[in-house]
XYZ file of C-alpha atoms in Angstrom:
164
model
C 0.000 0.000 0.000
C 1.480 3.334 -1.052
C 0.153 6.547 0.476
C 0.934 10.104 -0.616
C 1.566 12.753 2.038
C 2.036 16.475 1.392
C 4.773 18.049 3.470
C 2.585 20.941 4.535
C 0.753 18.418 6.682
C 3.227 19.259 9.412
C 1.864 22.777 9.869
C -0.118 23.056 13.089
C -3.666 24.038 12.272
C -3.524 22.586 8.756
C -5.847 19.837 7.591
C -4.777 17.582 4.780
C -6.010 14.434 3.049
C -3.585 11.554 2.617
C -4.386 9.723 -0.592
C -3.569 6.319 -1.978
C -1.623 6.018 -5.223
C -4.910 6.153 -7.175
C -5.865 9.517 -5.697
C -8.527 8.159 -3.312
C -8.741 9.842 0.089
C -7.664 7.459 2.854
C -6.829 9.523 5.960
C -7.381 13.117 7.061
C -4.660 14.754 9.125
C -6.211 17.381 11.348
C -3.577 19.717 12.804
C -5.028 21.177 15.975
C -4.228 24.873 16.405
C -4.467 26.934 19.574
C -3.075 24.277 21.891
C -0.053 24.460 24.171
C 1.570 21.494 22.504
C 1.861 20.257 18.945
C -1.165 18.072 18.251
C -2.396 16.147 15.204
C -5.322 13.793 14.683
C -5.401 11.138 11.990
C -8.999 10.481 10.911
C -10.658 8.072 8.528
C -12.839 9.243 5.630
C -15.915 9.297 7.895
C -14.203 11.686 10.328
C -13.537 9.126 13.069
C -10.291 9.759 14.983
C -7.983 6.769 14.458
C -4.824 8.160 16.012
C -4.054 11.157 18.220
C -0.498 12.501 18.114
C 0.858 15.046 20.565
C 4.092 16.249 22.034
C 4.797 14.931 25.499
C 4.960 17.755 27.978
C 7.804 17.949 30.493
C 9.924 15.290 28.805
C 13.703 15.569 29.099
C 14.057 14.983 25.376
C 11.596 15.837 22.648
C 9.063 13.045 22.650
C 5.866 12.524 20.681
C 3.076 10.305 21.993
C 0.739 8.336 19.724
C -2.635 7.383 21.199
C -5.540 5.286 19.979
C -8.959 5.534 21.658
C -7.478 7.686 24.438
C -4.874 5.060 25.363
C -1.137 5.407 24.784
C -0.019 3.306 21.832
C 3.593 4.424 21.339
C 6.224 7.030 22.139
C 8.648 8.366 19.541
C 12.015 9.928 20.363
C 15.464 10.320 18.920
C 17.585 7.308 19.739
C 20.131 7.991 22.440
C 23.685 6.797 22.087
C 23.421 6.693 18.333
C 26.165 8.127 16.186
C 23.549 8.729 13.508
C 21.662 11.973 13.921
C 18.732 10.597 11.931
C 17.976 7.595 14.111
C 14.711 7.342 16.047
C 13.075 4.704 18.203
C 9.368 3.981 18.582
C 8.427 2.180 21.781
C 5.002 0.530 21.626
C 3.161 -0.003 24.919
C 3.474 -3.789 24.519
C 7.277 -3.451 24.658
C 7.800 -3.793 20.903
C 10.321 -1.379 19.391
C 10.441 -0.003 15.871
C 13.644 1.463 14.479
C 13.628 4.476 12.136
C 16.749 5.493 10.263
C 17.710 7.351 7.146
C 17.653 10.944 5.935
C 14.603 12.193 7.836
C 14.735 15.799 6.630
C 15.110 14.587 3.027
C 12.090 12.268 3.481
C 14.200 9.195 2.710
C 13.994 6.749 5.617
C 12.805 3.304 6.676
C 10.729 1.874 9.537
C 11.891 -1.550 10.706
C 10.921 -4.107 13.321
C 13.735 -6.448 14.392
C 15.567 -5.789 11.134
C 12.493 -6.451 8.981
C 11.270 -3.620 6.784
C 7.733 -2.384 7.564
C 7.610 0.830 5.536
C 9.723 3.054 3.317
C 9.229 6.815 3.295
C 10.550 8.391 0.117
C 10.223 11.272 -2.320
C 12.120 9.451 -5.055
C 9.122 7.783 -6.677
C 7.111 10.975 -6.883
C 6.994 13.906 -9.254
C 4.460 15.859 -7.184
C 6.197 18.770 -5.479
C 6.401 18.783 -1.656
C 5.018 15.264 -1.436
C 6.509 12.068 -0.073
C 5.275 8.515 -0.196
C 4.727 6.099 2.653
C 5.080 2.651 1.145
C 3.724 0.075 3.620
C 5.662 -3.091 2.772
C 4.035 -5.670 5.067
C 0.371 -6.549 4.565
C -0.187 -7.021 8.310
C 1.309 -3.616 9.238
C -0.937 -0.840 10.578
C -0.912 1.976 7.956
C -2.389 4.548 10.367
C 0.337 3.833 12.927
C 3.087 4.010 10.289
C 1.794 7.375 9.021
C 1.693 8.621 12.621
C 5.282 7.438 13.152
C 6.430 9.244 9.978
C 4.667 12.464 11.055
C 6.272 12.295 14.512
C 9.793 11.590 13.292
C 9.694 14.360 10.686
C 8.220 16.795 13.206
C 10.915 15.997 15.805
C 13.733 16.227 13.235
C 12.496 19.604 11.997
C 12.155 20.940 15.549
C 15.704 19.798 16.299
C 16.993 21.475 13.126
C 15.272 24.719 14.136
C 16.854 24.473 17.556
C 13.687 24.180 19.556
């Protein structure tokens, strides 16, 4: 499953449809403005909230929290003790860890679980300006979660680049 995401999705207060490769609307990203922390909601085509993404307050390091149905699902943060600047870890509440590495700011990175590829985020396949693709490789992977992970990692990398 390949999904197309416009980069402007990362603007707080912006709403944007994520489409499949055939141009059908799949998810709506609702950037919530006027909040103390960065917040996004990922909704289905009927407007139901699938995933809630927000910045964790009072964390020592920048951390994003992904929730489903009001319950924590995962936390996303830059991997400590990594020589690679573009290396992030997703810790799911069940103890599972996903590894994200690559050129985050260039939108060229991979999401892996125990060395197995789950998704590839890339601009290379696309000719549409300011758009990147999320190519979900495994059929049993959760596309909404993988989009949320990509949004979090890009958001954290851009905040770090801006120095805040």
